[in-house]
């Protein structure tokens, strides 16, 4: 199963020598254990390893034991391969 999502039509058509708008593959976001360790966070749910989050999906982070939130948002959304990653200190 692919972590990419399709945006637009699932097929393209040639009409009078011109292609209609082709679909776009929207990239997943990735979060690694190293990134989470550096930021003092972990996943609230799910495996503690590298994860691929599909476009428009969300993931919930929490602070690791003994750490305090440095950011206010811990529910993050993936937008075509880009996502903010919170931190705790």
C-alpha positions as a printed NumPy array, in Angstrom:
array([[  0.   ,   0.   ,   0.   ],
       [  1.367,   3.38 ,  -0.999],
       [  1.668,   6.284,   1.423],
       [  1.016,   8.735,  -1.409],
       [ -2.442,  10.165,  -2.122],
       [ -3.729,  11.157,  -5.532],
       [ -5.204,  14.597,  -6.138],
       [ -7.263,  15.297,  -9.204],
       [ -8.567,  12.884, -11.805],
       [ -7.419,   9.281, -11.629],
       [ -6.906,   9.246, -15.4  ],
       [ -6.075,  11.767, -18.116],
       [ -7.657,  12.239, -21.518],
       [ -6.21 ,  13.566, -24.745],
       [ -8.763,  15.879, -26.398],
       [ -7.883,  17.594, -29.7  ],
       [ -4.175,  16.991, -29.09 ],
       [ -4.208,  18.406, -25.544],
       [ -4.03 ,  16.47 , -22.274],
       [ -6.451,  17.463, -19.557],
       [ -4.982,  18.274, -16.14 ],
       [ -2.971,  15.271, -14.932],
       [ -3.376,  14.045, -11.35 ],
       [ -0.791,  14.941,  -8.736],
       [  0.785,  12.573,  -6.215],
       [  0.703,  14.146,  -2.755],
       [  3.65 ,  13.11 ,  -0.602],
       [  3.422,  11.56 ,   2.853],
       [  5.135,  13.154,   5.837],
       [  7.77 ,  11.242,   7.763],
       [  8.825,  11.395,  11.381],
       [ 11.858,   9.473,  12.631],
       [ 12.822,   8.296,  16.097],
       [ 15.882,  10.582,  15.96 ],
       [ 13.708,  13.655,  15.297],
       [ 11.39 ,  12.76 ,  18.161],
       [ 14.265,  12.105,  20.581],
       [ 15.858,  15.473,  19.716],
       [ 12.535,  17.228,  20.367],
       [ 11.638,  15.275,  23.532],
       [  8.408,  13.897,  22.082],
       [  6.808,  10.583,  21.201],
       [  3.654,   9.374,  19.485],
       [  0.619,   9.167,  21.726],
       [ -0.636,   6.209,  19.692],
       [  1.2  ,   3.95 ,  17.328],
       [  4.585,   2.349,  16.932],
       [  7.717,   4.095,  18.264],
       [  9.544,   4.052,  14.935],
       [  9.677,   5.939,  11.645],
       [  6.162,   6.62 ,  10.456],
       [  4.65 ,   7.766,   7.184],
       [  1.631,  10.024,   7.579],
       [ -0.557,  10.419,   4.489],
       [ -1.49 ,  13.821,   3.094],
       [ -4.303,  15.392,   5.184],
       [ -3.923,  12.787,   7.951],
       [ -3.031,  13.884,  11.46 ],
       [ -0.889,  12.493,  14.241],
       [ -0.874,  13.191,  17.954],
       [  2.391,  13.712,  19.835],
       [  3.025,  13.889,  23.59 ],
       [  6.05 ,  14.903,  25.648],
       [  8.403,  12.176,  26.825],
       [  8.369,  11.51 ,  30.563],
       [  9.92 ,  14.399,  32.491],
       [  9.653,  16.875,  29.591],
       [  7.425,  19.973,  29.38 ],
       [  5.697,  21.324,  26.262],
       [  7.559,  24.074,  24.406],
       [  4.76 ,  24.28 ,  21.805],
       [  1.014,  24.388,  22.183],
       [ -0.044,  22.231,  19.238],
       [  0.523,  18.513,  19.512],
       [ -1.934,  17.403,  16.823],
       [ -0.14 ,  17.912,  13.529],
       [ -1.459,  17.627,   9.969],
       [  0.444,  16.455,   6.928],
       [  0.238,  18.727,   3.873],
       [  1.938,  17.263,   0.792],
       [  5.06 ,  16.087,   2.642],
       [  5.242,  19.04 ,   5.046],
       [  4.341,  18.964,   8.72 ],
       [  5.33 ,  20.863,  11.838],
       [  6.885,  18.769,  14.578],
       [  6.346,  20.035,  18.143],
       [  8.973,  20.007,  20.868],
       [  9.278,  19.571,  24.615],
       [ 12.151,  20.591,  26.861]])
